C-alpha cells in the first residue's frame, strides 16, 4: 500500500488571530504552528494501515521553508519520507494542482488528508484532487479499513453516518474518530532528522481566487448575568431584548 | 444569465439551508432567473417550495440512484445543469455533502470556488465575497478571478425569502459516466424526525458538567420546549455519551444558530471556535470563572441540574 498524506501547516488551535500590513498579512508573531488537527488524524490512520499491512507513507506539504519543522514532526510520527512543494499555498485550487501533479507520477493507492484545514476551513482540496485525477473522493471520513483493493469507510452526514465501499485508488478527507492522534517518541524524533525530505518547485502557479483583505469580527458586548433563582427573567430577555424566542 | 442553486432535501422537504442558498442567489441575481437543481426521489410539490425562496424553476433529476449522496454523480449532474442553463454562477449551502461536491464541480467547470461565504458578494469592481476563516475567528475578503463562480454559503448569510410564487418543476436527465457511481453506499445510520444540528435555529449543548449520558434527558426536554437541536462538547462525544455528529467545535460541527445554550461546558477556545458565529449565546455553568462567560451574551451561574428543569418550565410557561 502506497499512501500519500497531505498536511497543512496551521496555527495551533489556541492561537490568537491577528493581522499586519494593513490587514493583508497573517501575524505569525508568537504563534505556534502545528500539523492541521484533521490532517493529523489522516496521518495517524495512514501509519496504522502501514503498520498492519506494510507499504509506505509519504507526507506532502505545499509551503515555504518555514513549514519544515511541521513536516519533520510528521516524519517523527512515522511517515517514511516527505515532499515539500516550495510555494505559499495561495488557494485550494493552487494546492490541489500541486498534489495532483505529484500523484500522477507516483500513483498512490490512497491520498489522505484532513476534511479541512483550520486556517481557511475550505474543505475543498480533496474533492479537487479527486476530480483532477479522475478518481473517487470521499469526505468527511470517520472510519477507514482497506481490504482486497477496496476501502470500507464511514462518512459523516448530517444526523448520522453512512457506510460505503470504494475501489482504490481514492482520495479521502478525514476526521475523528478515524484514529487517535499520535505523539512522536524519542526514537521517531531522532530518525526523522535523517528521513528524506525532497523539495520541489510548483508544477503550476495558477490560482482562482485572490485575497483582498482580512477582517476581524465585531467585538462582543459584555455578558449580562441573570440569577439562578430567576430563570423567568432570562426567558423574558431572550424574548424581548435578544428577540430569539 | 441565470444563477444555479444546488438544493438538498431531507425527509421529503427541501433543507432550510438550501432555501437560504436560493434566497442568497435571488438577492444577488438582480432580476436574472434563479434555477434550482434537485436530485433523487422527492415530490414535485415539495420542490415547488423553492419558489417561495426565490427560484423560478427547479430542475429535477429524479434518478433513484441519487437518493444517496454519491459525490461524483452529484458533481456530474450539477455541471450538466449549469451547462444546460448557461449558468456561470452556482450557489449552494455549505454542508457535509455540498462541500465535497462543489470542489469537484469547480474543477469540471474551471470555476473559482469560495466556501464559508458570510455575506452577499460585492461586485463594485471585480467580484468579491466575505468568507469566514480561522474557524470563525476572522474574515477574509477574496476576489473570484475565474469567469465561472461557485459560492458555498454559511448559515444565516442572508435572510430567508418566503414570499415568492411556487417554482415550475422540470424533469432533467443526465448522461452519467461509468465512474460516477464508483462509490457504493452499503447502509445509512441516521436519526429521523430530529432537527439537524447544522440546520437548527436554536441549539442546546451539554458538556462534561452533565456528568453522564443518563442526564441528557433534561437537555432533551429543554431542546424540545425550544424546538432546538442538541449538541455537545468534544470530550462528551469522545467518551461516547453522545453520537459524534453532535460534537460542536473546532474539530466538530460549526454551528451558527440564532441561539446557542451551553450547559456545563467550560468554553475552551476549541469549543468556542465552533459556536462563535451564533447570534446569541447563553451559558449555564456552576463556576463563575468559566471562560465561556466571556463569550456569552447571557449567563447564569448555577447547578445545571437545578437550573435546566426550571428553565424548561419557564419556557413552556412563556409560550
Ligand atoms: C486540537 C484540539 C481540538 C479540539 N476540538 C474541540 C472541539 O471541536 N470541540 C470541543 O468542545 N472541544 C475541543 N477540544 C477540547 C477542548 O480543549 C476542551 O477540552 C473541551 O471543550 C472541554 O469540554 P467540556 O467543556 O465539556 O469539559 P470541561 O472543560 O471539563 O468543563 C466542564 C464544565 O462543566 C462545569 N460544570 C461541572 N458541573 C456542573 C454542574 N453541575 N452544573 C453546571 N456546570 C457544571 C464546570 O464548571 C466546567 O466549566 C479540542 C482540543 C484540542 C487540543
Coordinates of C-alpha atoms in Angstrom, one line a residue, chain B:
Chain B
X1 CA -27.8 35.0 -17.1
X2 CA -29.3 32.5 -14.7
X3 CA -27.8 31.5 -11.3
X4 CA -28.0 27.8 -10.5
X5 CA -28.6 26.7 -6.9
X6 CA -28.0 23.1 -5.7
X7 CA -30.6 22.2 -3.2
X8 CA -30.6 19.2 -0.8
X9 CA -33.6 17.6 0.7
X10 CA -34.2 15.7 4.0
X11 CA -37.2 13.7 4.9
X12 CA -39.1 14.8 1.8
X13 CA -38.6 18.5 2.1
X14 CA -36.0 21.0 0.9
X15 CA -33.5 21.7 3.6
X16 CA -33.7 25.1 5.2
X17 CA -30.1 25.8 4.5
X18 CA -30.7 25.1 0.8
X19 CA -33.7 27.5 0.8
X20 CA -31.3 30.1 2.3
X21 CA -29.0 29.4 -0.7
X22 CA -31.9 30.1 -3.1
X23 CA -32.6 33.4 -1.3
X24 CA -29.0 34.3 -1.4
X25 CA -29.0 33.7 -5.2
X26 CA -32.2 35.6 -5.6
X27 CA -30.7 38.6 -3.7
X28 CA -27.6 38.6 -5.9
X29 CA -29.5 37.8 -9.2
X30 CA -30.7 41.3 -9.9
X31 CA -33.7 40.1 -11.7
X32 CA -32.0 37.2 -13.6
X33 CA -33.6 33.9 -13.2
X34 CA -32.7 31.6 -10.3
X35 CA -32.8 28.0 -11.2
X36 CA -32.5 25.2 -8.5
X37 CA -31.4 21.7 -9.2
X38 CA -32.5 18.8 -7.0
X39 CA -31.6 15.1 -7.0
X40 CA -33.4 11.8 -6.3
X41 CA -36.9 10.8 -5.3
X42 CA -38.8 13.8 -4.0
X43 CA -42.3 15.1 -4.7
X44 CA -42.7 18.0 -7.2
X45 CA -44.9 19.8 -4.8
X46 CA -42.1 19.8 -2.2
X47 CA -39.7 21.1 -4.9
X48 CA -42.0 23.9 -6.0
X49 CA -41.4 25.4 -2.5
X50 CA -38.1 26.6 -3.8
X51 CA -40.2 29.3 -5.4
X52 CA -41.0 30.9 -2.1
X53 CA -37.3 31.4 -1.5
X54 CA -36.9 33.0 -5.0
X55 CA -36.4 30.3 -7.6
X56 CA -38.4 30.4 -10.8
X57 CA -37.7 26.9 -11.8
X58 CA -36.4 23.6 -10.4
X59 CA -34.6 21.1 -12.5
X60 CA -35.3 17.7 -11.0
X61 CA -33.1 14.7 -11.7
X62 CA -35.4 12.0 -10.5
X63 CA -32.8 9.2 -10.8
X64 CA -33.4 6.9 -7.7
X65 CA -29.6 6.2 -7.6
X66 CA -29.3 9.8 -6.4
X67 CA -31.4 9.1 -3.3
X68 CA -27.9 8.6 -1.8
X69 CA -25.3 11.3 -1.8
X70 CA -23.0 9.9 -4.4
X71 CA -20.4 12.7 -4.6
X72 CA -19.1 12.1 -8.2
X73 CA -22.5 11.6 -9.7
X74 CA -23.8 14.8 -8.0
X75 CA -20.9 16.8 -9.3
X76 CA -21.6 15.5 -12.9
X77 CA -25.3 16.3 -12.6
X78 CA -24.7 19.8 -11.3
X79 CA -22.1 20.6 -14.0
X80 CA -24.6 19.3 -16.6
X81 CA -27.4 21.6 -15.2
X82 CA -25.0 24.6 -15.3
X83 CA -24.3 23.9 -18.9
X84 CA -28.0 23.4 -19.8
X85 CA -28.9 26.7 -18.2
X86 CA -25.8 28.6 -19.3
X87 CA -25.3 29.4 -15.7
X88 CA -21.9 31.0 -14.8
X89 CA -22.7 31.1 -11.0
X90 CA -23.5 28.3 -8.7
X91 CA -24.7 28.8 -5.1
X92 CA -25.1 26.1 -2.5
X93 CA -25.3 25.7 1.2
X94 CA -22.1 24.6 2.9
X95 CA -22.8 21.0 4.2
X96 CA -21.0 17.7 4.6
X97 CA -22.3 16.8 1.1
X98 CA -22.2 20.2 -0.5
X99 CA -18.5 20.8 0.1
X100 CA -17.1 17.7 -1.5
X101 CA -19.5 18.0 -4.4
X102 CA -18.7 21.7 -5.0
X103 CA -15.0 21.0 -5.1
X104 CA -15.4 18.5 -8.0
X105 CA -17.8 20.9 -9.8
X106 CA -15.2 23.6 -9.6
X107 CA -12.7 21.5 -11.5
X108 CA -15.2 20.4 -14.1
X109 CA -16.3 23.9 -14.8
X110 CA -13.0 25.8 -14.4
X111 CA -14.6 27.8 -11.7
X112 CA -13.4 30.0 -8.8
X113 CA -14.8 28.4 -5.6
X114 CA -15.1 30.1 -2.2
X115 CA -16.6 28.3 0.8
X116 CA -17.9 29.7 4.1
X117 CA -19.3 32.8 2.4
X118 CA -20.8 35.0 5.1
X119 CA -22.4 37.9 3.1
X120 CA -23.7 38.8 -0.4
X121 CA -20.9 39.5 -2.9
X122 CA -19.5 42.9 -3.5
X123 CA -19.5 43.5 -7.3
X124 CA -18.2 47.1 -7.3
X125 CA -15.0 46.4 -9.3
X126 CA -14.4 42.7 -9.5
X127 CA -16.4 40.0 -7.7
X128 CA -15.5 39.8 -4.0
X129 CA -17.0 37.9 -1.1
X130 CA -16.5 37.9 2.6
X131 CA -15.8 34.5 4.0
X132 CA -15.2 33.3 7.5
X133 CA -11.7 31.9 8.2
X134 CA -9.7 30.5 11.2
X135 CA -12.8 28.7 12.3
X136 CA -14.8 31.9 12.7
X137 CA -12.1 33.9 14.4
X138 CA -11.7 36.2 11.4
X139 CA -12.9 37.0 7.9
X140 CA -11.2 37.4 4.6
X141 CA -12.4 39.3 1.6
X142 CA -11.5 37.3 -1.5
X143 CA -11.8 38.0 -5.2
X144 CA -13.1 35.3 -7.5
X145 CA -11.0 35.7 -10.7
X146 CA -12.4 33.0 -13.0
X147 CA -15.5 33.6 -15.2
X148 CA -17.5 30.8 -13.5
X149 CA -18.1 31.3 -9.8
X150 CA -19.2 28.9 -7.1
X151 CA -20.2 30.1 -3.6
X152 CA -20.8 27.7 -0.7
X153 CA -22.6 29.8 1.9
X154 CA -22.7 29.7 5.6
X155 CA -26.0 29.5 7.5
X156 CA -27.6 32.9 8.2
X157 CA -25.6 34.6 5.4
X158 CA -28.9 36.1 4.2
X159 CA -32.4 36.4 5.4
X160 CA -34.7 33.7 4.1
X161 CA -37.2 34.9 1.5
X162 CA -40.6 33.3 1.9
X163 CA -43.0 35.3 -0.3
X164 CA -42.1 34.1 -3.9
X165 CA -44.5 32.2 -6.1
X166 CA -44.2 28.4 -6.5
X167 CA -41.5 27.4 -8.9
X168 CA -42.1 25.3 -12.0
X169 CA -40.6 21.8 -11.8
X170 CA -38.9 20.4 -14.9
X171 CA -37.6 16.9 -15.3
X172 CA -33.9 16.8 -16.3
X173 CA -31.9 13.8 -17.2
X174 CA -28.1 13.5 -17.2
X175 CA -25.8 11.1 -19.1
X176 CA -23.7 9.8 -16.2
X177 CA -20.2 8.4 -16.9
X178 CA -19.1 4.9 -16.0
X179 CA -17.1 6.1 -12.9
X180 CA -19.8 8.4 -11.5
X181 CA -21.3 5.6 -9.4
X182 CA -18.0 4.2 -8.2
X183 CA -19.0 4.9 -4.6
X184 CA -21.2 2.2 -3.2
X185 CA -23.2 3.2 -0.1
X186 CA -24.0 0.0 1.7
X187 CA -26.0 1.4 4.6
X188 CA -27.0 4.5 6.4
X189 CA -27.4 5.1 10.1
X190 CA -29.3 8.3 10.7
X191 CA -31.6 9.7 13.2
X192 CA -35.0 10.7 11.8
X193 CA -37.6 13.2 13.0
X194 CA -35.0 15.3 14.7
X195 CA -33.8 18.8 14.0
X196 CA -30.4 18.6 12.3
X197 CA -27.7 20.3 14.2
X198 CA -26.3 22.4 11.4
X199 CA -29.8 23.5 10.3
X200 CA -31.1 24.4 13.8
X201 CA -32.1 27.9 14.8
X202 CA -31.6 27.0 18.4
X203 CA -29.0 24.6 19.8
X204 CA -28.9 23.2 23.4
X205 CA -25.5 21.8 24.1
X206 CA -24.1 19.9 27.0
X207 CA -20.5 19.4 28.3
X208 CA -18.7 17.2 30.7
X209 CA -20.5 19.1 33.5
X210 CA -23.6 17.0 32.7
X211 CA -21.8 14.1 34.5
X212 CA -23.1 11.3 32.3
X213 CA -25.3 10.3 29.4
X214 CA -28.2 9.4 31.7
X215 CA -28.6 13.1 32.5
X216 CA -29.2 14.2 28.9
X217 CA -33.0 13.8 29.3
X218 CA -33.2 17.2 30.9
X219 CA -31.3 18.8 28.0
X220 CA -33.6 17.0 25.5
X221 CA -36.6 18.3 27.4
X222 CA -35.3 21.8 27.2
X223 CA -34.5 21.3 23.4
X224 CA -38.0 20.0 22.8
X225 CA -39.6 23.0 24.6
X226 CA -37.5 25.3 22.4
X227 CA -37.7 23.4 19.1
X228 CA -33.9 23.1 19.3
X229 CA -31.3 20.5 18.2
X230 CA -28.9 19.1 20.8
X231 CA -25.1 19.4 20.6
X232 CA -22.2 18.5 22.9
X233 CA -18.5 19.2 23.6
X234 CA -15.8 17.0 22.2
X235 CA -15.0 15.0 25.4
X236 CA -18.7 14.1 25.6
X237 CA -18.7 12.5 22.2
X238 CA -15.2 11.1 22.7
X239 CA -16.4 9.2 25.8
X240 CA -19.4 8.1 23.8
X241 CA -22.1 9.9 25.9
X242 CA -23.4 11.3 22.7
X243 CA -23.1 10.5 19.0
X244 CA -20.2 12.1 17.1
X245 CA -22.4 14.1 14.8
X246 CA -23.5 16.2 17.8
X247 CA -19.9 17.2 18.6
X248 CA -19.6 21.0 18.2
X249 CA -16.3 22.9 17.9
X250 CA -13.1 23.3 16.1
X251 CA -12.9 19.6 15.2
X252 CA -16.6 19.1 15.0
X253 CA -19.7 20.7 13.7
X254 CA -19.6 24.5 13.3
X255 CA -23.0 26.0 14.1
X256 CA -24.4 29.5 13.6
X257 CA -27.9 29.4 15.2
X258 CA -29.8 32.3 16.5
X259 CA -29.5 31.0 20.0
X260 CA -26.8 28.6 21.5
X261 CA -27.4 27.5 25.0
X262 CA -24.3 25.9 26.6
X263 CA -24.7 23.8 29.8
X264 CA -21.8 22.5 31.8
X265 CA -19.3 23.4 29.0
X266 CA -16.2 25.3 30.2
X267 CA -15.7 27.3 27.0
X268 CA -12.3 26.1 25.8
X269 CA -11.1 28.1 22.7
X270 CA -11.6 25.0 20.5
X271 CA -15.2 24.7 21.6
X272 CA -15.8 28.5 21.1
X273 CA -14.4 28.2 17.5
X274 CA -17.5 26.1 16.6
X275 CA -20.1 28.5 18.1
X276 CA -18.7 32.0 17.7
X277 CA -20.9 32.9 14.8
X278 CA -24.1 32.2 16.8
X279 CA -26.3 35.3 17.2
X280 CA -26.9 34.9 20.9
X281 CA -25.1 32.7 23.4
X282 CA -26.4 31.7 26.8
X283 CA -24.1 30.0 29.3
X284 CA -25.1 28.0 32.3
X285 CA -22.2 26.9 34.5
X286 CA -21.7 26.4 38.2
X287 CA -18.2 28.0 38.0
X288 CA -18.5 31.8 37.8
X289 CA -14.9 31.9 36.4
X290 CA -15.7 29.5 33.5
X291 CA -14.1 31.1 30.3
X292 CA -17.4 30.6 28.4
X293 CA -19.0 33.6 30.2
X294 CA -16.6 35.9 28.4
X295 CA -18.0 34.8 25.1
X296 CA -21.6 34.8 26.2
X297 CA -24.5 37.3 25.9
X298 CA -26.4 36.0 28.9
X299 CA -25.1 33.9 31.8
X300 CA -26.4 32.0 34.8
X301 CA -24.0 30.8 37.5
X302 CA -25.7 27.7 38.9
X303 CA -26.0 24.0 39.0
X304 CA -27.3 22.7 35.7
X305 CA -29.3 20.0 37.5
X306 CA -31.4 22.7 39.1
X307 CA -31.3 25.5 36.5
X308 CA -32.2 23.5 33.4
X309 CA -35.5 22.0 34.6
X310 CA -36.6 25.4 35.9
X311 CA -35.6 27.0 32.5
X312 CA -37.7 24.4 30.6
X313 CA -40.7 25.2 32.8
X314 CA -40.2 28.9 32.3
X315 CA -40.1 28.5 28.6
X316 CA -43.2 26.4 28.5
X317 CA -44.9 28.9 30.7
X318 CA -44.0 31.8 28.4
X319 CA -45.5 30.1 25.3

